[in-house]
PDB file of C-alpha atoms in Angstrom:
ATOM      1  CA  UNK A 242     -14.362  44.991  41.240  1.00 70.00           C
ATOM      2  CA  UNK A 243     -15.298  41.340  41.501  1.00 90.00           C
ATOM      3  CA  UNK A 244     -18.710  42.133  43.017  1.00 94.00           C
ATOM      4  CA  UNK A 245     -21.155  44.781  41.776  1.00 93.00           C
ATOM      5  CA  UNK A 246     -24.096  45.470  44.062  1.00 91.00           C
ATOM      6  CA  UNK A 247     -27.357  47.197  43.293  1.00 92.00           C
ATOM      7  CA  UNK A 248     -30.577  47.516  45.237  1.00 90.00           C
ATOM      8  CA  UNK A 249     -32.709  49.520  47.617  1.00 87.00           C
ATOM      9  CA  UNK A 250     -35.006  48.972  50.584  1.00 88.00           C
ATOM     10  CA  UNK A 251     -32.828  46.152  51.898  1.00 93.00           C
ATOM     11  CA  UNK A 252     -33.220  44.111  48.730  1.00 95.00           C
ATOM     12  CA  UNK A 253     -29.754  43.552  47.306  1.00 96.00           C
ATOM     13  CA  UNK A 254     -28.508  42.046  44.074  1.00 96.00           C
ATOM     14  CA  UNK A 255     -24.802  41.208  43.811  1.00 97.00           C
ATOM     15  CA  UNK A 256     -23.252  40.308  40.477  1.00 97.00           C
ATOM     16  CA  UNK A 257     -20.076  38.264  40.989  1.00 97.00           C
ATOM     17  CA  UNK A 258     -17.625  38.204  38.097  1.00 96.00           C
ATOM     18  CA  UNK A 259     -14.409  36.464  37.123  1.00 96.00           C
ATOM     19  CA  UNK A 260     -12.737  33.367  38.523  1.00 97.00           C
ATOM     20  CA  UNK A 261     -13.977  32.335  41.966  1.00 97.00           C
ATOM     21  CA  UNK A 262     -10.975  30.337  43.163  1.00 97.00           C
ATOM     22  CA  UNK A 263      -8.880  30.625  46.330  1.00 95.00           C
ATOM     23  CA  UNK A 264      -6.920  33.444  44.649  1.00 95.00           C
ATOM     24  CA  UNK A 265     -10.055  35.515  44.057  1.00 94.00           C
ATOM     25  CA  UNK A 266     -12.290  34.417  46.952  1.00 94.00           C
ATOM     26  CA  UNK A 267     -10.843  36.697  49.643  1.00 91.00           C
ATOM     27  CA  UNK A 268     -11.550  39.832  47.608  1.00 94.00           C
ATOM     28  CA  UNK A 269     -15.035  38.629  46.664  1.00 96.00           C
ATOM     29  CA  UNK A 270     -15.848  37.795  50.302  1.00 95.00           C
ATOM     30  CA  UNK A 271     -14.547  41.174  51.463  1.00 95.00           C
ATOM     31  CA  UNK A 272     -16.547  43.140  48.906  1.00 95.00           C
ATOM     32  CA  UNK A 273     -19.684  41.120  49.581  1.00 96.00           C
ATOM     33  CA  UNK A 274     -19.281  41.494  53.334  1.00 95.00           C
ATOM     34  CA  UNK A 275     -18.981  45.292  53.048  1.00 95.00           C
ATOM     35  CA  UNK A 276     -22.098  45.491  50.874  1.00 95.00           C
ATOM     36  CA  UNK A 277     -24.075  43.278  53.266  1.00 95.00           C
ATOM     37  CA  UNK A 278     -22.984  45.325  56.272  1.00 94.00           C
ATOM     38  CA  UNK A 279     -23.934  48.570  54.525  1.00 93.00           C
ATOM     39  CA  UNK A 280     -27.331  47.427  53.223  1.00 93.00           C
ATOM     40  CA  UNK A 281     -28.349  44.892  55.919  1.00 95.00           C
ATOM     41  CA  UNK A 282     -30.478  43.158  53.273  1.00 96.00           C
ATOM     42  CA  UNK A 283     -33.548  41.062  54.025  1.00 96.00           C
ATOM     43  CA  UNK A 284     -33.073  39.569  50.578  1.00 96.00           C
ATOM     44  CA  UNK A 285     -29.804  39.000  48.730  1.00 97.00           C
ATOM     45  CA  UNK A 286     -29.614  37.593  45.219  1.00 97.00           C
ATOM     46  CA  UNK A 287     -26.175  36.420  44.140  1.00 97.00           C
ATOM     47  CA  UNK A 288     -25.964  36.607  40.365  1.00 98.00           C
ATOM     48  CA  UNK A 289     -23.227  34.259  39.083  1.00 98.00           C
ATOM     49  CA  UNK A 290     -23.823  35.078  35.414  1.00 97.00           C
ATOM     50  CA  UNK A 291     -20.382  36.663  35.005  1.00 97.00           C
ATOM     51  CA  UNK A 292     -18.463  33.872  36.758  1.00 98.00           C
ATOM     52  CA  UNK A 293     -16.003  32.184  34.362  1.00 97.00           C
ATOM     53  CA  UNK A 294     -14.780  29.523  36.813  1.00 98.00           C
ATOM     54  CA  UNK A 295     -15.650  28.361  40.313  1.00 98.00           C
ATOM     55  CA  UNK A 296     -14.092  25.781  42.635  1.00 97.00           C
ATOM     56  CA  UNK A 297     -14.785  24.916  46.271  1.00 96.00           C
ATOM     57  CA  UNK A 298     -13.751  28.447  47.243  1.00 96.00           C
ATOM     58  CA  UNK A 299     -17.110  29.521  45.793  1.00 96.00           C
ATOM     59  CA  UNK A 300     -18.888  27.139  48.162  1.00 96.00           C
ATOM     60  CA  UNK A 301     -17.295  28.981  51.086  1.00 95.00           C
ATOM     61  CA  UNK A 302     -18.344  32.357  49.617  1.00 96.00           C
ATOM     62  CA  UNK A 303     -21.969  31.261  49.254  1.00 96.00           C
ATOM     63  CA  UNK A 304     -22.151  29.540  52.661  1.00 95.00           C
ATOM     64  CA  UNK A 305     -20.734  32.641  54.319  1.00 95.00           C
ATOM     65  CA  UNK A 306     -23.336  34.851  52.625  1.00 96.00           C
ATOM     66  CA  UNK A 307     -26.007  32.315  53.632  1.00 96.00           C
ATOM     67  CA  UNK A 308     -24.952  32.518  57.296  1.00 95.00           C
ATOM     68  CA  UNK A 309     -24.804  36.335  57.239  1.00 95.00           C
ATOM     69  CA  UNK A 310     -28.302  36.552  55.738  1.00 96.00           C
ATOM     70  CA  UNK A 311     -29.486  34.073  58.361  1.00 96.00           C
ATOM     71  CA  UNK A 312     -28.149  36.349  61.097  1.00 96.00           C
ATOM     72  CA  UNK A 313     -30.019  39.261  59.523  1.00 95.00           C
ATOM     73  CA  UNK A 314     -33.218  37.224  59.214  1.00 95.00           C
ATOM     74  CA  UNK A 315     -32.960  37.519  55.444  1.00 95.00           C
ATOM     75  CA  UNK A 316     -33.054  35.168  52.511  1.00 95.00           C
ATOM     76  CA  UNK A 317     -30.311  34.255  50.040  1.00 96.00           C
ATOM     77  CA  UNK A 318     -30.956  33.288  46.431  1.00 97.00           C
ATOM     78  CA  UNK A 319     -28.420  32.328  43.777  1.00 97.00           C
ATOM     79  CA  UNK A 320     -29.229  32.888  40.113  1.00 98.00           C
ATOM     80  CA  UNK A 321     -27.746  32.728  36.589  1.00 98.00           C
ATOM     81  CA  UNK A 322     -25.500  29.850  37.616  1.00 98.00           C
ATOM     82  CA  UNK A 323     -23.106  28.758  34.843  1.00 97.00           C
ATOM     83  CA  UNK A 324     -22.978  25.001  34.234  1.00 97.00           C
ATOM     84  CA  UNK A 325     -19.480  24.476  35.656  1.00 98.00           C
ATOM     85  CA  UNK A 326     -20.225  26.415  38.855  1.00 98.00           C
ATOM     86  CA  UNK A 327     -23.565  24.620  39.230  1.00 97.00           C
ATOM     87  CA  UNK A 328     -21.870  21.240  39.104  1.00 97.00           C
ATOM     88  CA  UNK A 329     -19.477  22.257  41.893  1.00 97.00           C
ATOM     89  CA  UNK A 330     -22.286  23.639  44.064  1.00 97.00           C
ATOM     90  CA  UNK A 331     -24.497  20.580  43.551  1.00 95.00           C
ATOM     91  CA  UNK A 332     -21.606  18.190  44.312  1.00 95.00           C
ATOM     92  CA  UNK A 333     -21.298  19.949  47.667  1.00 94.00           C
ATOM     93  CA  UNK A 334     -25.071  19.898  48.295  1.00 93.00           C
ATOM     94  CA  UNK A 335     -25.342  23.708  48.396  1.00 94.00           C
ATOM     95  CA  UNK A 336     -28.560  23.442  46.373  1.00 93.00           C
ATOM     96  CA  UNK A 337     -30.205  21.738  49.371  1.00 93.00           C
ATOM     97  CA  UNK A 338     -29.483  24.771  51.538  1.00 91.00           C
ATOM     98  CA  UNK A 339     -29.815  27.770  49.245  1.00 93.00           C
ATOM     99  CA  UNK A 340     -32.488  28.338  46.611  1.00 90.00           C
ATOM    100  CA  UNK A 341     -31.184  28.293  43.037  1.00 93.00           C
ATOM    101  CA  UNK A 342     -33.019  30.211  40.333  1.00 87.00           C
TER     102      UNK A 342
ATOM    103  CA  UNK B 177       1.574  -0.036  33.994  1.00 64.00           C
ATOM    104  CA  UNK B 178       1.636   0.832  30.318  1.00 86.00           C
ATOM    105  CA  UNK B 179       3.868   3.583  29.022  1.00 93.00           C
ATOM    106  CA  UNK B 180       2.303   7.011  28.539  1.00 96.00           C
ATOM    107  CA  UNK B 181       1.670   8.222  24.999  1.00 96.00           C
ATOM    108  CA  UNK B 182       2.580  11.753  25.967  1.00 97.00           C
ATOM    109  CA  UNK B 183       3.904  13.476  29.025  1.00 98.00           C
ATOM    110  CA  UNK B 184       4.565  17.011  30.292  1.00 98.00           C
ATOM    111  CA  UNK B 185       5.532  18.573  33.599  1.00 98.00           C
ATOM    112  CA  UNK B 186       5.655  22.007  35.176  1.00 98.00           C
ATOM    113  CA  UNK B 187       7.065  23.271  38.478  1.00 98.00           C
ATOM    114  CA  UNK B 188       5.774  26.487  40.008  1.00 98.00           C
ATOM    115  CA  UNK B 189       5.753  28.365  43.313  1.00 98.00           C
ATOM    116  CA  UNK B 190       2.868  28.001  45.757  1.00 98.00           C
ATOM    117  CA  UNK B 191       1.472  31.447  44.951  1.00 97.00           C
ATOM    118  CA  UNK B 192      -2.274  31.702  44.539  1.00 96.00           C
ATOM    119  CA  UNK B 193      -1.867  33.398  41.142  1.00 96.00           C
ATOM    120  CA  UNK B 194      -0.591  30.010  39.908  1.00 98.00           C
ATOM    121  CA  UNK B 195      -3.968  28.325  40.508  1.00 98.00           C
ATOM    122  CA  UNK B 196      -5.207  29.718  37.213  1.00 97.00           C
ATOM    123  CA  UNK B 197      -1.901  28.865  35.535  1.00 98.00           C
ATOM    124  CA  UNK B 198      -2.152  25.212  36.639  1.00 98.00           C
ATOM    125  CA  UNK B 199      -5.791  24.939  35.463  1.00 98.00           C
ATOM    126  CA  UNK B 200      -4.994  26.437  32.070  1.00 98.00           C
ATOM    127  CA  UNK B 201      -1.904  24.226  31.659  1.00 98.00           C
ATOM    128  CA  UNK B 202      -3.852  21.041  32.430  1.00 98.00           C
ATOM    129  CA  UNK B 203      -6.677  22.089  30.107  1.00 98.00           C
ATOM    130  CA  UNK B 204      -4.185  22.836  27.343  1.00 97.00           C
ATOM    131  CA  UNK B 205      -2.508  19.423  27.687  1.00 98.00           C
ATOM    132  CA  UNK B 206      -5.899  17.673  27.832  1.00 97.00           C
ATOM    133  CA  UNK B 207      -6.976  19.387  24.596  1.00 96.00           C
ATOM    134  CA  UNK B 208      -5.156  16.733  22.509  1.00 95.00           C
ATOM    135  CA  UNK B 209      -7.762  14.204  23.749  1.00 94.00           C
ATOM    136  CA  UNK B 210     -10.511  16.280  22.106  1.00 94.00           C
ATOM    137  CA  UNK B 211     -12.501  16.443  25.344  1.00 95.00           C
ATOM    138  CA  UNK B 212     -15.966  17.944  25.661  1.00 96.00           C
ATOM    139  CA  UNK B 213     -16.303  21.314  27.410  1.00 96.00           C
ATOM    140  CA  UNK B 214     -17.746  19.485  30.437  1.00 96.00           C
ATOM    141  CA  UNK B 215     -14.730  17.183  30.600  1.00 97.00           C
ATOM    142  CA  UNK B 216     -12.293  20.111  30.368  1.00 97.00           C
ATOM    143  CA  UNK B 217     -14.176  21.893  33.139  1.00 98.00           C
ATOM    144  CA  UNK B 218     -14.083  18.800  35.370  1.00 98.00           C
ATOM    145  CA  UNK B 219     -10.308  18.533  34.868  1.00 98.00           C
ATOM    146  CA  UNK B 220      -9.773  22.246  35.556  1.00 98.00           C
ATOM    147  CA  UNK B 221     -11.892  22.076  38.709  1.00 98.00           C
ATOM    148  CA  UNK B 222     -10.059  19.047  40.144  1.00 98.00           C
ATOM    149  CA  UNK B 223      -6.639  20.577  39.358  1.00 98.00           C
ATOM    150  CA  UNK B 224      -7.712  23.811  41.028  1.00 98.00           C
ATOM    151  CA  UNK B 225      -8.593  21.926  44.222  1.00 97.00           C
ATOM    152  CA  UNK B 226      -5.354  19.919  44.283  1.00 98.00           C
ATOM    153  CA  UNK B 227      -3.154  22.971  43.672  1.00 98.00           C
ATOM    154  CA  UNK B 228      -5.085  25.116  46.173  1.00 97.00           C
ATOM    155  CA  UNK B 229      -4.427  22.462  48.830  1.00 96.00           C
ATOM    156  CA  UNK B 230      -0.677  22.832  48.214  1.00 97.00           C
ATOM    157  CA  UNK B 231      -0.871  26.615  48.451  1.00 96.00           C
ATOM    158  CA  UNK B 232      -3.088  26.752  51.549  1.00 95.00           C
ATOM    159  CA  UNK B 233      -2.067  23.662  53.503  1.00 95.00           C
ATOM    160  CA  UNK B 234       1.308  22.302  52.332  1.00 97.00           C
ATOM    161  CA  UNK B 235       3.111  25.623  52.739  1.00 97.00           C
ATOM    162  CA  UNK B 236       1.058  27.532  55.342  1.00 94.00           C
ATOM    163  CA  UNK B 237       3.794  30.007  56.314  1.00 93.00           C
ATOM    164  CA  UNK B 238       6.105  30.017  53.334  1.00 96.00           C
ATOM    165  CA  UNK B 239       6.314  29.777  49.560  1.00 98.00           C
ATOM    166  CA  UNK B 240       7.383  26.375  48.293  1.00 98.00           C
ATOM    167  CA  UNK B 241       7.537  24.404  45.083  1.00 98.00           C
ATOM    168  CA  UNK B 242       4.628  22.551  43.521  1.00 98.00           C
ATOM    169  CA  UNK B 243       5.025  20.196  40.596  1.00 98.00           C
ATOM    170  CA  UNK B 244       2.338  19.032  38.223  1.00 98.00           C
ATOM    171  CA  UNK B 245       3.006  16.092  35.915  1.00 98.00           C
ATOM    172  CA  UNK B 246       0.540  15.344  33.145  1.00 98.00           C
ATOM    173  CA  UNK B 247       0.491  11.971  31.409  1.00 98.00           C
ATOM    174  CA  UNK B 248      -1.670  10.639  28.671  1.00 97.00           C
ATOM    175  CA  UNK B 249      -2.309   6.923  28.191  1.00 96.00           C
ATOM    176  CA  UNK B 250      -3.465   4.974  25.159  1.00 93.00           C
ATOM    177  CA  UNK B 251      -6.928   4.301  26.583  1.00 93.00           C
ATOM    178  CA  UNK B 252      -7.660   8.065  26.568  1.00 94.00           C
ATOM    179  CA  UNK B 253      -6.896   8.361  30.273  1.00 96.00           C
ATOM    180  CA  UNK B 254      -5.339  11.546  31.603  1.00 98.00           C
ATOM    181  CA  UNK B 255      -3.272  11.278  34.772  1.00 98.00           C
ATOM    182  CA  UNK B 256      -2.368  14.415  36.713  1.00 98.00           C
ATOM    183  CA  UNK B 257       0.101  14.187  39.593  1.00 98.00           C
ATOM    184  CA  UNK B 258       0.271  17.253  41.854  1.00 98.00           C
ATOM    185  CA  UNK B 259       3.169  17.063  44.288  1.00 98.00           C
ATOM    186  CA  UNK B 260       4.498  19.285  47.048  1.00 98.00           C
ATOM    187  CA  UNK B 261       7.337  19.080  49.554  1.00 98.00           C
ATOM    188  CA  UNK B 262       5.401  20.764  52.344  1.00 98.00           C
ATOM    189  CA  UNK B 263       4.134  19.843  55.808  1.00 97.00           C
ATOM    190  CA  UNK B 264       2.251  16.709  54.742  1.00 97.00           C
ATOM    191  CA  UNK B 265      -1.042  15.350  56.066  1.00 95.00           C
ATOM    192  CA  UNK B 266      -1.151  13.485  59.390  1.00 94.00           C
ATOM    193  CA  UNK B 267      -4.453  11.714  58.724  1.00 94.00           C
ATOM    194  CA  UNK B 268      -5.337  11.430  55.025  1.00 95.00           C
ATOM    195  CA  UNK B 269      -8.702   9.711  55.643  1.00 94.00           C
ATOM    196  CA  UNK B 270      -9.784  12.597  57.882  1.00 93.00           C
ATOM    197  CA  UNK B 271      -8.545  15.221  55.398  1.00 93.00           C
ATOM    198  CA  UNK B 272     -10.690  13.619  52.686  1.00 94.00           C
ATOM    199  CA  UNK B 273     -13.886  13.862  54.765  1.00 93.00           C
ATOM    200  CA  UNK B 274     -16.447  16.373  53.438  1.00 91.00           C
ATOM    201  CA  UNK B 275     -16.420  19.692  55.356  1.00 90.00           C
ATOM    202  CA  UNK B 276     -13.170  18.860  57.168  1.00 90.00           C
ATOM    203  CA  UNK B 277     -10.738  21.751  56.925  1.00 92.00           C
ATOM    204  CA  UNK B 278      -7.870  23.246  58.866  1.00 90.00           C
ATOM    205  CA  UNK B 279      -8.100  26.386  56.723  1.00 87.00           C
ATOM    206  CA  UNK B 280      -9.670  29.756  57.463  1.00 87.00           C
ATOM    207  CA  UNK B 281     -13.197  30.974  56.700  1.00 84.00           C
ATOM    208  CA  UNK B 282     -12.458  31.152  52.981  1.00 84.00           C
ATOM    209  CA  UNK B 283     -12.136  27.345  52.832  1.00 90.00           C
ATOM    210  CA  UNK B 284     -15.135  25.021  52.616  1.00 90.00           C
ATOM    211  CA  UNK B 285     -13.507  21.663  53.357  1.00 92.00           C
ATOM    212  CA  UNK B 286     -14.945  20.311  50.116  1.00 93.00           C
ATOM    213  CA  UNK B 287     -11.761  20.135  48.022  1.00 95.00           C
ATOM    214  CA  UNK B 288     -11.262  16.362  48.095  1.00 96.00           C
ATOM    215  CA  UNK B 289     -15.013  15.768  47.727  1.00 95.00           C
ATOM    216  CA  UNK B 290     -14.998  17.831  44.531  1.00 96.00           C
ATOM    217  CA  UNK B 291     -11.897  16.013  43.230  1.00 97.00           C
ATOM    218  CA  UNK B 292     -13.526  12.652  43.950  1.00 97.00           C
ATOM    219  CA  UNK B 293     -16.815  13.514  42.289  1.00 96.00           C
ATOM    220  CA  UNK B 294     -15.181  15.021  39.179  1.00 97.00           C
ATOM    221  CA  UNK B 295     -12.433  12.421  38.585  1.00 98.00           C
ATOM    222  CA  UNK B 296     -12.495   8.656  38.034  1.00 98.00           C
ATOM    223  CA  UNK B 297      -9.735   8.147  40.583  1.00 98.00           C
ATOM    224  CA  UNK B 298      -8.077  10.188  43.332  1.00 98.00           C
ATOM    225  CA  UNK B 299      -5.045   8.825  45.181  1.00 98.00           C
ATOM    226  CA  UNK B 300      -3.366  10.646  48.054  1.00 98.00           C
ATOM    227  CA  UNK B 301       0.038   9.770  49.466  1.00 98.00           C
ATOM    228  CA  UNK B 302       1.433  11.880  52.240  1.00 97.00           C
ATOM    229  CA  UNK B 303       4.152  11.830  54.868  1.00 97.00           C
ATOM    230  CA  UNK B 304       4.182  14.469  57.644  1.00 96.00           C
ATOM    231  CA  UNK B 305       7.159  16.769  57.184  1.00 96.00           C
ATOM    232  CA  UNK B 306       7.921  15.421  53.725  1.00 97.00           C
ATOM    233  CA  UNK B 307       5.033  16.374  51.476  1.00 98.00           C
ATOM    234  CA  UNK B 308       1.968  15.158  49.645  1.00 98.00           C
ATOM    235  CA  UNK B 309       1.307  13.629  46.241  1.00 98.00           C
ATOM    236  CA  UNK B 310      -2.206  13.678  44.781  1.00 98.00           C
ATOM    237  CA  UNK B 311      -2.845  11.569  41.683  1.00 98.00           C
ATOM    238  CA  UNK B 312      -5.941  12.372  39.649  1.00 98.00           C
ATOM    239  CA  UNK B 313      -7.121  10.096  36.862  1.00 98.00           C
ATOM    240  CA  UNK B 314      -9.842  10.829  34.352  1.00 98.00           C
ATOM    241  CA  UNK B 315     -10.821   8.884  31.267  1.00 96.00           C
ATOM    242  CA  UNK B 316     -11.927  11.142  28.448  1.00 95.00           C
ATOM    243  CA  UNK B 317     -14.668   9.825  26.175  1.00 91.00           C
ATOM    244  CA  UNK B 318     -13.744   8.895  22.613  1.00 85.00           C
ATOM    245  CA  UNK B 319     -15.856  10.938  20.251  1.00 77.00           C
ATOM    246  CA  UNK B 320     -17.294   9.405  17.124  1.00 71.00           C
ATOM    247  CA  UNK B 321     -15.762  10.993  14.059  1.00 64.00           C
ATOM    248  CA  UNK B 322     -13.080  12.687  16.136  1.00 53.00           C
ATOM    249  CA  UNK B 323      -9.687  12.630  14.456  1.00 51.00           C
ATOM    250  CA  UNK B 324      -6.431  12.096  16.344  1.00 48.00           C
TER     251      UNK B 324
END
């Protein structure tokens, strides 16, 4: 499991773990999508604390979650961002779209 | 151009499992420069983008060969050449634009942008039907007190 979700009352927390590259992104997106569809969250916090590597595939994962939450009228937050992943996300300007904690 | 101090090369198939292999290989070769953790991460990230492009775009419907040549120069510069013999890029300038992608929803179109912001130099040569060569250059800082 690359994504572990916890939460109730449409407040979801998803811990992403491992390497978020093209090889891993499809599985992560799939697992995240299923959790979002099941919980229909009004708030989703993506916890990247267990991410050991992230490239631009991670940008696509976060932007997709951002769009899904937008459709649901919810809010996306990203927290516990490791330094390497943060540099990638900032280089792409994701921090201007999604709130980082 | 001056002769490299050290050189290594690997050839692998365009399977996504090799993204991690290519990153680790480049990081391993770069280790002799005594880079900081940040520098290693920058190199790994850029390599990941270049190799992913080969896997996703160069060989969209088949498995092909990807080569990665690593060269080290006397001024502490690392040069990484990632080459494929795939479909090539019609318009390189367009492909390098942020958010431009011909990939599916798992792609962000930010690969070249990331390579450019993490490396000192990114060169792309491509011929449709023949393949693409991406050359990444990054100078690693010399650390005071660091032995060679």
